[in-house]
Short mmCIF file of C-alpha atoms in Angstrom, two decimals:
data_model
loop_
_atom_site.label_atom_id
_atom_site.label_comp_id
_atom_site.label_asym_id
_atom_site.label_seq_id
_atom_site.Cartn_x
_atom_site.Cartn_y
_atom_site.Cartn_z
CA MET Z 1 -56.63 75.28 1.58
CA SER Z 2 -54.59 73.81 4.33
CA ARG Z 3 -51.56 72.25 3.89
CA PRO Z 4 -50.87 68.94 5.63
CA ALA Z 5 -47.95 69.13 8.39
CA ASN Z 6 -47.55 65.24 8.35
CA LEU Z 7 -46.42 64.97 4.36
CA LYS Z 8 -42.87 65.96 2.61
CA TYR Z 9 -42.74 68.46 0.50
CA THR Z 10 -40.16 69.15 -2.84
CA ARG Z 11 -38.61 72.32 -4.39
CA SER Z 12 -40.93 71.77 -7.63
CA HIS Z 13 -44.05 72.04 -5.76
CA GLU Z 14 -44.68 68.09 -4.91
CA TRP Z 15 -45.60 66.67 -1.84
CA VAL Z 16 -44.89 63.06 -0.74
CA ARG Z 17 -46.93 60.94 1.87
CA VAL Z 18 -44.67 58.23 2.93
CA GLU Z 19 -46.12 55.43 4.58
CA GLY Z 20 -43.72 52.06 5.18
CA ASP Z 21 -42.37 51.66 2.01
CA VAL Z 22 -44.60 53.31 0.20
CA ALA Z 23 -44.68 56.91 -1.46
CA THR Z 24 -47.83 58.75 -2.67
CA VAL Z 25 -46.86 61.70 -4.62
CA GLY Z 26 -49.21 64.55 -5.72
CA ILE Z 27 -48.70 68.12 -6.19
CA THR Z 28 -49.48 71.03 -3.59
CA ASP Z 29 -52.20 73.57 -3.28
CA HIS Z 30 -49.21 76.56 -4.33
CA ALA Z 31 -48.41 74.08 -7.76
CA VAL Z 32 -52.56 74.05 -8.46
CA GLU Z 33 -52.58 77.90 -7.79
CA GLN Z 34 -50.22 78.72 -10.01
CA LEU Z 35 -51.25 76.47 -12.70
CA SER Z 36 -54.74 77.95 -12.23
CA ASP Z 37 -56.71 75.91 -14.86
CA LEU Z 38 -55.75 72.44 -15.51
CA ALA Z 39 -55.96 71.49 -19.22
CA PHE Z 40 -54.11 67.95 -19.30
CA VAL Z 41 -51.70 66.00 -17.24
CA ASP Z 42 -50.01 63.04 -18.44
CA LEU Z 43 -48.83 60.02 -16.14
CA PRO Z 44 -46.62 57.36 -16.55
CA ARG Z 45 -47.82 53.65 -17.20
CA LYS Z 46 -48.44 51.22 -13.83
CA GLY Z 47 -44.95 49.43 -13.32
CA ALA Z 48 -42.56 52.13 -14.58
CA LYS Z 49 -39.61 53.22 -12.69
CA ALA Z 50 -39.67 56.85 -10.52
CA GLU Z 51 -36.08 57.93 -10.69
CA LYS Z 52 -35.38 60.82 -8.02
CA ASP Z 53 -35.28 64.37 -9.55
CA GLN Z 54 -36.41 63.11 -13.12
CA ARG Z 55 -39.15 63.89 -14.71
CA PHE Z 56 -42.71 61.15 -14.19
CA GLY Z 57 -45.31 62.95 -15.88
CA GLU Z 58 -46.35 66.71 -17.44
CA ILE Z 59 -49.36 68.81 -16.66
CA GLU Z 60 -50.58 72.09 -18.35
CA SER Z 61 -52.58 74.86 -18.06
CA THR Z 62 -53.92 76.97 -20.54
CA LYS Z 63 -51.01 78.81 -21.01
CA SER Z 64 -48.05 76.16 -19.62
CA VAL Z 65 -46.62 72.69 -19.43
CA SER Z 66 -45.04 71.84 -16.37
CA ASP Z 67 -42.79 68.63 -15.56
CA LEU Z 68 -43.88 66.57 -13.02
CA ILE Z 69 -40.76 65.45 -10.87
CA ALA Z 70 -40.20 62.61 -8.87
CA PRO Z 71 -39.29 63.07 -5.44
CA LEU Z 72 -38.05 59.50 -4.80
CA SER Z 73 -37.23 56.73 -6.89
CA GLY Z 74 -38.96 53.46 -7.46
CA GLU Z 75 -41.68 51.16 -8.89
CA ILE Z 76 -44.67 53.20 -9.55
CA PHE Z 77 -46.99 50.42 -8.88
CA ASP Z 78 -50.14 52.73 -8.85
CA VAL Z 79 -51.46 55.47 -10.79
CA ASN Z 80 -54.42 57.77 -10.22
CA THR Z 81 -55.94 57.21 -13.67
CA GLU Z 82 -59.37 59.68 -12.47
CA VAL Z 83 -57.59 62.47 -12.10
CA ILE Z 84 -56.76 62.42 -16.22
CA GLU Z 85 -60.43 62.42 -16.68
CA ASN Z 86 -61.01 64.65 -13.86
CA LEU Z 87 -58.34 67.14 -13.48
CA GLN Z 88 -61.10 69.23 -11.35
CA LEU Z 89 -59.65 66.28 -8.59
CA ILE Z 90 -56.37 67.91 -8.52
CA SER Z 91 -57.44 71.49 -8.27
CA LEU Z 92 -60.27 70.71 -5.83
CA SER Z 93 -58.50 68.15 -3.78
CA PRO Z 94 -54.55 68.17 -4.28
CA PHE Z 95 -53.60 67.01 -0.89
CA ASP Z 96 -56.20 63.92 -1.46
CA GLU Z 97 -58.27 62.64 -4.15
CA GLY Z 98 -56.01 64.75 -6.60
CA TRP Z 99 -52.68 62.26 -5.60
CA LEU Z 100 -51.32 61.28 -8.89
CA ILE Z 101 -48.58 58.19 -8.43
CA ARG Z 102 -47.48 56.01 -5.46
CA VAL Z 103 -44.19 54.39 -5.57
CA ARG Z 104 -42.66 51.76 -3.67
CA ILE Z 105 -39.57 53.18 -2.02
CA SER Z 106 -36.19 51.86 -3.52
CA ASN Z 107 -33.92 54.04 -1.53
CA PRO Z 108 -35.04 55.15 1.95
CA ALA Z 109 -32.03 57.26 2.22
CA GLU Z 110 -33.68 59.87 -0.42
CA LEU Z 111 -35.99 60.54 1.74
CA LYS Z 112 -33.63 63.09 3.80
CA SER Z 113 -33.76 65.18 0.86
CA LEU Z 114 -37.63 65.88 1.07
CA LEU Z 115 -38.52 69.05 2.83
CA SER Z 116 -40.86 69.51 5.45
CA ALA Z 117 -44.07 71.49 5.54
CA GLU Z 118 -42.33 74.03 7.41
CA ASP Z 119 -39.04 74.18 5.11
CA TYR Z 120 -41.62 74.11 2.14
CA ALA Z 121 -43.61 77.30 3.55
CA GLU Z 122 -40.41 78.81 3.94
CA GLN Z 123 -39.43 78.87 0.31
CA LEU Z 124 -42.70 79.89 -0.81
CA LYS Z 125 -42.17 82.99 1.16
CA HIS Z 126 -38.79 83.45 -0.53
CA GLU Z 127 -40.45 82.75 -4.26
CA GLU Z 128 -42.69 85.64 -3.69
CA HIS Z 129 -39.79 88.13 -3.34
CA MET T 1 -29.70 87.58 -8.80
CA THR T 2 -30.94 88.31 -12.02
CA GLN T 3 -31.40 92.31 -12.90
CA THR T 4 -35.01 92.37 -14.24
CA PRO T 5 -35.05 95.56 -16.35
CA SER T 6 -38.46 97.91 -15.43
CA LEU T 7 -41.26 97.38 -16.83
CA GLU T 8 -43.72 99.80 -18.21
CA ARG T 9 -47.26 100.37 -16.09
CA THR T 10 -50.03 101.11 -17.79
CA CYS T 11 -52.34 103.80 -15.97
CA LEU T 12 -54.46 101.01 -14.99
CA ALA T 13 -51.48 99.00 -13.28
CA ASP T 14 -52.75 99.87 -9.55
CA GLU T 15 -56.42 98.49 -10.46
CA HIS T 16 -55.26 94.87 -11.73
CA LEU T 17 -53.50 94.87 -8.40
CA ARG T 18 -56.38 95.68 -6.30
CA LEU T 19 -58.11 93.31 -8.55
CA GLY T 20 -55.97 90.13 -7.20
CA ALA T 21 -54.63 90.05 -11.03
CA GLN T 22 -51.43 88.03 -11.83
CA MET T 23 -48.96 90.68 -13.40
CA VAL T 24 -46.40 89.01 -16.64
CA ASP T 25 -44.17 90.76 -18.57
CA PHE T 26 -46.06 91.10 -21.96
CA HIS T 27 -43.31 92.87 -24.52
CA GLY T 28 -41.87 94.99 -21.58
CA TRP T 29 -45.44 96.18 -20.28
CA GLU T 30 -46.30 94.70 -17.00
CA MET T 31 -50.14 93.22 -17.77
CA PRO T 32 -52.55 90.98 -16.11
CA VAL T 33 -52.66 87.76 -17.86
CA ARG T 34 -55.22 86.97 -15.52
CA TYR T 35 -57.48 87.74 -12.42
CA GLY T 36 -58.47 84.27 -11.88
CA SER T 37 -59.09 81.04 -14.08
CA ILE T 38 -58.68 81.69 -17.96
CA PRO T 39 -61.42 79.81 -18.97
CA GLU T 40 -63.70 81.37 -16.88
CA GLU T 41 -62.64 84.60 -18.02
CA HIS T 42 -63.15 83.27 -21.43
CA LEU T 43 -66.80 82.30 -21.22
CA LYS T 44 -67.72 85.49 -19.22
CA VAL T 45 -66.54 87.41 -22.64
CA ARG T 46 -68.49 84.74 -24.80
CA LEU T 47 -71.54 84.72 -22.34
CA SER T 48 -72.00 88.50 -20.72
CA SER T 49 -69.06 91.06 -21.34
CA GLY T 50 -65.25 91.36 -20.00
CA LEU T 51 -63.23 94.38 -19.39
CA PHE T 52 -59.72 94.72 -20.73
CA ASP T 53 -56.79 97.16 -20.27
CA LEU T 54 -55.16 97.29 -23.76
CA CYS T 55 -52.84 100.46 -23.12
CA HIS T 56 -49.73 98.55 -23.70
CA MET T 57 -51.24 98.67 -27.41
CA GLY T 58 -49.49 101.68 -29.37
CA ARG T 59 -52.08 104.65 -30.33
CA LEU T 60 -50.63 106.49 -33.16
CA GLU T 61 -52.50 110.12 -34.11
CA ILE T 62 -52.05 111.26 -37.98
CA THR T 63 -52.38 114.66 -38.90
CA GLY T 64 -52.12 117.20 -41.48
CA ALA T 65 -52.97 117.97 -45.23
CA ASP T 66 -50.97 114.91 -46.70
CA ALA T 67 -51.65 112.12 -43.56
CA ALA T 68 -54.04 110.49 -45.89
CA LEU T 69 -51.33 110.42 -48.41
CA TRP T 70 -48.89 109.13 -46.02
CA ILE T 71 -51.00 106.36 -44.18
CA ASN T 72 -51.76 104.82 -47.80
CA ARG T 73 -48.42 104.70 -48.89
CA VAL T 74 -47.67 102.65 -45.94
CA LEU T 75 -51.11 100.42 -45.35
CA SER T 76 -52.12 97.26 -47.73
CA ASN T 77 -55.82 98.55 -47.09
CA ASP T 78 -57.57 101.39 -49.16
CA TYR T 79 -57.39 104.33 -46.97
CA ASP T 80 -59.44 105.97 -49.32
CA ALA T 81 -62.15 103.92 -49.15
CA LEU T 82 -62.79 104.94 -45.52
CA LYS T 83 -65.57 107.68 -44.80
CA PRO T 84 -65.51 109.50 -41.53
CA GLY T 85 -66.33 106.91 -38.55
CA ASP T 86 -65.08 104.02 -40.54
CA ALA T 87 -62.54 101.76 -39.11
CA ARG T 88 -60.12 99.12 -41.41
CA TYR T 89 -57.97 95.71 -40.54
CA SER T 90 -54.97 96.56 -42.59
CA LEU T 91 -51.19 95.04 -42.81
CA ILE T 92 -48.01 97.15 -43.32
CA CYS T 93 -46.35 94.77 -45.53
CA ASN T 94 -42.21 95.43 -46.28
CA GLU T 95 -40.77 95.82 -49.88
CA GLY T 96 -40.72 91.79 -50.12
CA GLY T 97 -44.71 91.89 -49.56
CA THR T 98 -44.20 89.90 -45.94
CA VAL T 99 -45.96 91.34 -43.05
CA LEU T 100 -44.16 94.08 -40.90
CA GLU T 101 -47.12 94.58 -38.70
CA ASP T 102 -51.22 94.37 -38.61
CA VAL T 103 -53.16 97.58 -37.73
CA ILE T 104 -56.80 98.76 -37.03
CA VAL T 105 -56.63 102.43 -38.51
CA TYR T 106 -59.80 104.92 -37.85
CA LYS T 107 -60.94 107.78 -40.05
CA LEU T 108 -61.81 109.91 -37.38
CA PRO T 109 -64.98 111.93 -37.69
CA GLU T 110 -66.21 115.15 -36.08
CA PRO T 111 -64.45 117.13 -34.02
CA ALA T 112 -61.12 115.67 -35.43
CA LEU T 113 -62.31 115.11 -39.23
CA SER T 114 -59.13 114.35 -41.31
CA SER T 115 -57.15 112.68 -38.36
CA ILE T 116 -56.08 109.07 -38.68
CA LEU T 117 -55.89 106.80 -35.41
CA LEU T 118 -53.31 103.74 -36.22
CA VAL T 119 -53.37 101.03 -33.40
CA VAL T 120 -50.62 98.80 -33.35
CA ASN T 121 -49.20 95.79 -31.38
CA ALA T 122 -47.46 96.68 -28.40
CA SER T 123 -44.41 95.05 -29.75
CA ASN T 124 -44.18 96.33 -33.06
CA ARG T 125 -44.71 100.29 -31.77
CA PRO T 126 -41.19 101.33 -32.69
CA THR T 127 -40.79 99.41 -35.66
CA VAL T 128 -44.37 101.22 -36.88
CA LEU T 129 -43.30 104.88 -36.09
CA GLN T 130 -39.27 104.42 -37.39
CA TRP T 131 -41.41 103.06 -40.82
CA MET T 132 -44.24 105.67 -40.93
CA GLN T 133 -40.68 108.34 -40.93
CA ALA T 134 -38.87 106.50 -43.24
CA GLN T 135 -42.29 106.35 -45.85
CA LYS T 136 -42.66 110.17 -45.10
CA GLY T 137 -40.51 111.74 -47.43
CA SER T 138 -41.62 115.52 -48.24
CA LEU T 139 -45.16 115.35 -47.38
CA GLU T 140 -47.06 117.81 -44.87
CA ALA T 141 -48.34 115.65 -41.95
CA LYS T 142 -47.43 114.95 -38.54
CA LEU T 143 -47.30 111.89 -36.14
CA VAL T 144 -47.92 111.82 -33.00
CA ASP T 145 -47.60 108.47 -30.62
CA ARG T 146 -50.47 109.22 -28.36
CA SER T 147 -49.84 105.48 -26.28
CA ILE T 148 -49.24 107.41 -23.16
CA ASP T 149 -51.47 110.21 -22.65
CA LEU T 150 -54.64 108.50 -24.41
CA ALA T 151 -55.77 105.31 -22.64
CA MET T 152 -57.71 102.08 -24.61
CA ILE T 153 -59.84 100.44 -22.26
CA SER T 154 -61.96 97.55 -24.24
CA ILE T 155 -65.45 96.18 -23.12
CA GLN T 156 -66.51 92.82 -25.19
CA GLY T 157 -69.51 90.62 -25.26
CA PRO T 158 -72.82 90.27 -25.88
CA GLN T 159 -73.99 92.57 -22.92
CA SER T 160 -71.27 95.60 -23.34
CA VAL T 161 -74.09 97.39 -25.78
CA ARG T 162 -76.30 97.39 -22.27
CA ILE T 163 -73.31 98.64 -20.12
CA LEU T 164 -71.39 101.02 -21.74
CA PRO T 165 -74.06 103.59 -22.58
CA ALA T 166 -74.43 104.19 -18.90
CA CYS T 167 -70.98 105.19 -18.64
CA LEU T 168 -71.06 107.67 -21.23
CA GLU T 169 -72.22 111.08 -20.79
CA LYS T 170 -72.71 111.39 -24.80
CA SER T 171 -72.24 109.73 -27.88
CA ASP T 172 -72.49 111.17 -31.38
CA LEU T 173 -73.83 108.04 -32.68
CA PRO T 174 -75.89 105.96 -30.23
CA LEU T 175 -73.78 103.07 -29.34
CA GLU T 176 -76.44 100.33 -30.84
CA ALA T 177 -77.11 102.00 -34.37
CA MET T 178 -72.93 101.92 -34.43
CA LYS T 179 -72.18 99.44 -37.47
CA TYR T 180 -69.22 97.07 -36.87
CA TYR T 181 -65.70 98.54 -37.48
CA SER T 182 -66.74 102.19 -36.85
CA ILE T 183 -65.86 105.15 -34.39
CA THR T 184 -67.72 107.66 -33.02
CA HIS T 185 -67.10 110.79 -30.91
CA ALA T 186 -68.24 110.53 -27.27
CA GLN T 187 -67.52 112.41 -24.10
CA VAL T 188 -66.52 110.71 -21.14
CA LEU T 189 -66.07 112.38 -17.26
CA GLY T 190 -66.55 115.36 -18.90
CA LYS T 191 -64.10 115.20 -21.53
CA SER T 192 -63.76 114.20 -25.23
CA ALA T 193 -63.01 110.35 -25.94
CA TRP T 194 -63.59 107.89 -28.73
CA VAL T 195 -66.01 104.80 -28.94
CA ALA T 196 -65.10 101.99 -32.11
CA ARG T 197 -67.03 99.07 -32.13
CA THR T 198 -64.08 97.11 -32.46
CA GLY T 199 -62.61 93.75 -30.70
CA TYR T 200 -60.23 90.93 -30.98
CA THR T 201 -62.71 88.58 -29.10
CA GLY T 202 -64.98 87.28 -31.90
CA GLU T 203 -67.72 88.97 -29.75
CA ASP T 204 -69.85 92.30 -30.42
CA GLY T 205 -68.01 94.93 -28.09
CA PHE T 206 -66.20 98.52 -28.22
CA GLU T 207 -62.60 100.33 -27.89
CA VAL T 208 -62.63 103.07 -25.81
CA TYR T 209 -60.12 105.93 -26.31
CA LEU T 210 -59.92 108.25 -23.52
CA GLU T 211 -57.84 110.49 -21.34
CA SER T 212 -55.16 108.41 -19.46
CA GLY T 213 -56.29 110.27 -16.21
CA ASP T 214 -59.62 109.52 -16.23
CA ALA T 215 -58.84 105.85 -17.30
CA PRO T 216 -58.75 104.19 -13.58
CA THR T 217 -62.46 105.90 -12.72
CA PHE T 218 -63.91 104.89 -15.83
CA TRP T 219 -62.28 101.37 -15.32
CA ARG T 220 -63.89 101.14 -11.74
CA GLN T 221 -67.46 102.96 -13.12
CA LEU T 222 -67.99 99.93 -15.88
CA LEU T 223 -66.95 97.42 -13.70
CA GLU T 224 -69.21 98.94 -10.41
CA VAL T 225 -72.49 99.56 -13.50
CA GLY T 226 -71.73 95.85 -15.32
CA GLY T 227 -71.86 94.23 -11.46
CA ASN T 228 -71.81 90.84 -12.32
CA ARG T 229 -72.64 91.12 -15.87
CA ILE T 230 -68.89 92.00 -16.11
CA ALA T 231 -65.35 90.70 -15.09
CA PRO T 232 -61.91 92.25 -15.94
CA ILE T 233 -60.34 89.86 -18.34
CA GLY T 234 -56.42 89.04 -18.58
CA LEU T 235 -54.23 88.46 -21.39
CA GLY T 236 -54.66 84.83 -21.42
CA ALA T 237 -57.97 84.95 -22.17
CA ARG T 238 -58.00 87.46 -24.65
CA ASP T 239 -55.34 85.33 -26.37
CA THR T 240 -57.86 82.19 -26.25
CA LEU T 241 -60.90 84.43 -27.11
CA ARG T 242 -58.94 85.59 -30.46
CA LEU T 243 -57.46 82.23 -30.99
CA GLU T 244 -61.12 80.75 -31.25
CA ALA T 245 -62.24 83.60 -33.62
CA GLY T 246 -59.21 82.48 -35.91
CA MET T 247 -57.63 85.83 -35.69
CA PRO T 248 -53.79 86.40 -36.49
CA LEU T 249 -51.51 87.62 -33.64
CA TYR T 250 -48.39 89.11 -34.67
CA GLY T 251 -45.32 86.83 -33.87
CA HIS T 252 -47.73 83.82 -33.94
CA GLU T 253 -49.54 84.10 -37.33
CA LEU T 254 -47.70 86.54 -39.16
CA ASP T 255 -44.18 87.89 -38.58
CA LEU T 256 -41.79 88.93 -41.56
CA THR T 257 -41.39 85.55 -43.26
CA VAL T 258 -45.44 85.46 -43.75
CA ASP T 259 -47.38 86.99 -46.48
CA PRO T 260 -50.85 88.08 -46.46
CA PHE T 261 -52.12 85.35 -48.74
CA GLU T 262 -50.75 82.42 -46.57
CA ALA T 263 -52.51 84.11 -43.81
CA GLY T 264 -55.76 84.23 -45.40
CA LEU T 265 -55.74 87.77 -45.01
CA GLY T 266 -55.78 88.78 -48.77
CA PHE T 267 -59.24 90.76 -48.25
CA ALA T 268 -56.51 93.18 -46.65
CA VAL T 269 -54.86 93.41 -49.71
CA LYS T 270 -56.40 96.30 -52.00
CA LEU T 271 -53.69 95.76 -55.31
CA GLU T 272 -55.68 98.08 -57.34
CA LYS T 273 -56.02 101.13 -54.73
CA ALA T 274 -54.95 104.63 -56.48
CA VAL T 275 -52.03 105.17 -54.11
CA PRO T 276 -48.87 103.17 -54.69
CA PHE T 277 -47.96 101.28 -51.34
CA VAL T 278 -44.46 99.59 -49.90
CA GLY T 279 -44.70 95.77 -51.04
CA GLN T 280 -47.26 96.40 -53.89
CA GLU T 281 -45.44 94.70 -56.81
CA ALA T 282 -44.39 92.07 -54.63
CA LEU T 283 -47.62 91.27 -53.36
CA ARG T 284 -48.97 91.49 -56.85
CA ALA T 285 -46.79 88.71 -57.50
CA ARG T 286 -47.09 86.46 -54.55
CA LYS T 287 -50.86 86.43 -55.14
CA ALA T 288 -49.92 85.24 -59.05
CA ALA T 289 -47.82 82.60 -57.71
CA GLY T 290 -50.64 81.53 -55.07
CA PRO T 291 -49.50 80.68 -51.82
CA ALA T 292 -47.14 77.41 -51.07
CA ARG T 293 -48.82 77.11 -47.52
CA LYS T 294 -52.02 78.11 -45.83
CA LEU T 295 -52.99 79.12 -42.23
CA THR T 296 -55.12 76.23 -41.39
CA GLY T 297 -57.49 75.39 -38.41
CA PHE T 298 -57.17 72.31 -36.39
CA LYS T 299 -59.13 70.35 -33.85
CA VAL T 300 -56.58 68.29 -31.59
CA GLN T 301 -58.53 64.73 -31.01
CA SER T 302 -56.62 63.91 -27.43
CA LYS T 303 -57.01 66.48 -24.68
CA ARG T 304 -53.10 67.40 -24.83
CA PRO T 305 -52.76 70.64 -25.89
CA VAL T 306 -51.19 71.68 -28.98
CA ARG T 307 -48.95 74.81 -29.16
CA GLN T 308 -46.69 77.62 -31.07
CA GLY T 309 -43.53 75.84 -32.87
CA MET T 310 -44.64 71.85 -32.75
CA LYS T 311 -44.06 70.45 -35.91
CA ILE T 312 -47.19 68.95 -38.04
CA LEU T 313 -46.54 65.85 -39.85
CA GLY T 314 -48.25 64.05 -42.80
CA PRO T 315 -47.52 60.67 -44.02
CA ALA T 316 -44.39 61.67 -45.62
CA GLY T 317 -42.89 63.97 -43.19
CA GLU T 318 -43.13 67.15 -41.79
CA VAL T 319 -46.14 69.57 -43.62
CA GLY T 320 -46.30 72.62 -41.59
CA SER T 321 -45.68 73.67 -38.23
CA VAL T 322 -48.35 75.31 -35.20
CA THR T 323 -48.57 78.93 -34.71
CA SER T 324 -51.04 79.16 -31.85
CA GLY T 325 -52.79 76.78 -29.57
CA ALA T 326 -54.53 76.37 -26.75
CA PRO T 327 -57.44 74.16 -25.10
CA SER T 328 -60.31 76.00 -26.09
CA PRO T 329 -63.05 76.93 -23.34
CA THR T 330 -66.07 77.37 -26.01
CA MET T 331 -65.27 74.01 -27.94
CA GLY T 332 -64.16 71.50 -24.88
CA CYS T 333 -60.62 70.57 -26.92
CA PRO T 334 -57.71 71.60 -27.75
CA ILE T 335 -57.71 73.74 -30.78
CA ALA T 336 -54.74 75.47 -32.98
CA MET T 337 -53.74 77.01 -36.01
CA GLY T 338 -50.99 76.68 -38.17
CA TYR T 339 -49.14 76.85 -41.56
CA LEU T 340 -49.94 73.68 -43.67
CA GLN T 341 -47.86 73.09 -47.11
CA THR T 342 -50.98 73.67 -49.82
CA GLY T 343 -51.52 70.77 -52.58
CA LEU T 344 -52.11 67.93 -50.03
CA ASN T 345 -54.81 65.35 -50.77
CA SER T 346 -57.69 63.99 -48.64
CA GLU T 347 -55.86 61.06 -47.30
CA GLU T 348 -53.06 63.29 -46.28
CA LEU T 349 -55.40 65.91 -44.75
CA SER T 350 -57.07 63.08 -42.75
CA LEU T 351 -53.63 61.68 -41.04
CA LEU T 352 -52.25 64.64 -39.74
CA LYS T 353 -50.35 64.63 -36.71
CA ALA T 354 -48.61 67.32 -34.30
CA ASP T 355 -45.23 66.42 -32.52
CA VAL T 356 -45.96 67.22 -28.93
CA ARG T 357 -42.53 66.74 -27.74
CA GLY T 358 -42.61 63.36 -29.22
CA HIS T 359 -45.98 62.24 -28.88
CA LEU T 360 -48.02 62.46 -31.76
CA GLU T 361 -51.38 63.92 -31.66
CA PRO T 362 -53.62 63.62 -34.52
CA LEU T 363 -55.31 66.72 -35.96
CA GLU T 364 -58.25 67.04 -37.67
CA VAL T 365 -58.38 70.14 -39.95
CA VAL T 366 -61.11 72.68 -39.44
CA PRO T 367 -62.80 75.57 -40.85
CA LEU T 368 -61.45 79.09 -39.37
CA PRO T 369 -62.75 80.96 -37.81
CA PHE T 370 -63.48 78.02 -34.26
CA TYR T 371 -65.90 80.17 -33.33
CA SER T 372 -68.18 82.36 -34.76
CA ARG T 373 -71.22 84.62 -32.75
CA THR T 374 -73.23 85.22 -36.72
CA ARG T 375 -73.01 81.61 -37.54
CA LYS T 376 -75.65 79.53 -36.96
CA LYS T 377 -74.32 76.42 -34.53
CA LYS T 378 -74.29 72.84 -36.23
#
C-alpha cells in the first residue's frame, strides 16, 4: 500500500487531505495494519464540532478500542456513513474510499502542526524500535 | 525509556517470528496474538484446522504412592473416578469455595501408569505450585514442573483428526478411536509423547505433549502435512473461539470472587467424593444457598463490541457486569458473557443494556454455549 505524499499526517495515525478550507480525514494504512480486523467504527453526526487533538470517534477491532483524534478544529460538515456499514472500505482503501469525516477548517494556523509524509514515515521507524 | 521486563519465550518463539506473528506479553510470556487476521484464524479452526503453541501453559507431573490422594485433596472433581487414559476438567477452590484455578487433569495410561498430568493456566502456575505444596502434608509423592522440558502444541478443528496421525510415528490408540477427553501414549520423532483429545475451541481436536527440543520440527511438520487445511492460530482467535464455545477463562469468568455454581461449573464439583477436598464444606453451603448471580450469555444487538468490566443495566439499575466480549466471527455480531443477578423477571431480562463508555447497547440473553459443533443448527 503506498502512502500518498501530498497528504498531512498525525502522530496518532490519522491522515488529512487539505483542499482550500476543507480537510478530509481518515486513518492511515499503518493504523489499519495495527488494528488488523476492524469490528466497529463510531463517527460523529454531521454538524458536530471537531476540536484539534480531541476525540471525534472510536474504532474497534477484535482486541482493542482506539480513539479517533481530530487533526484540526472546525465543523464536521460531512461524514462517510458508508464505512459504518462496510468497514472493509477502511481496510481496503484507507486513503480514499475509507475516509471518515470532512471538516471546514476554522483555524488554518493548526495546519503547521501536522506531519509531512516523510516525517510520518520517520515516526513509524522510531515506533518499531 | 521504560524498562520492559524480559519475557519468557517458548521453544516455538522463532517459528512465530518466521511466520510473521504479532507478539504480545501474555502473563509474562512473549506469545503470538495473531499471524494475520483474528476472525480469519477463528474461522479456519471452525471450518478446517488450526495450530496453537500452548507452551506458556503450566504442565505439572505428579507421581508417587500418594499422588492420587494428593491431587484429590485439591481438586473439586473426583480424580478417583478416572480410569487410566481419562481426562477431566476440574476446579481448584480455596477454603471459602471460590475458584483459585481451573485445570485439566489427565490420568496417564501405560507406560506412565499412576502418573498424573495437570495442565494449569500460565498466570496461575506459581499459585498452583504453592497451593499443592501447602496441601501435601506427609504424603509420599512428588510434583515436577514440566512446563519447560515438555512442550504443548494443540491442533484443533474438524481436519485435525486427519492431519495429526500423519505426523505421529505411532499411537497406542488410533486417534479416530479416542473418545473426547482422553489421552494416549504416542511416539513423535523417535521419542515418547502424549496425545490428548482435548481443547479450548469448541471443536474436535488434540493437544500433544512432547519433548521441547523436538517441538519446532513437529510444528513445521504439521504445517507442511496440513498444507492449506491448517494455519497457525494466535491467542486472539483462541480467545474468541473459547468465548463462542462458552468456556470460562481465568481472570475473566473465574477468579477468587466467583464460586463454581455461579460460573455454571457445578458439574465439576463432586461434593460426595470419598476424599475430603479443600473448600468442600463451603461449596456444600454455597450449593444449598444457590447462587445470587449466574454466568450468562448475551448477544449484542448493535455492532458495538461489549467488553470485560462493563456494567449490565436493568430497568432499575445495575444488575451485572461483563466478563468477556468480542465480535463473534461465527455469529456475525458481538457476543459477551457476564454475571447477571438471579431472580430477574422476563420483562427485566428483555430490557438489559450494557454501558459501553456511556452508550447503552441492548443485550439479548441467549443460552450458553453460543456455538456447539454437535448441536443442530437452528
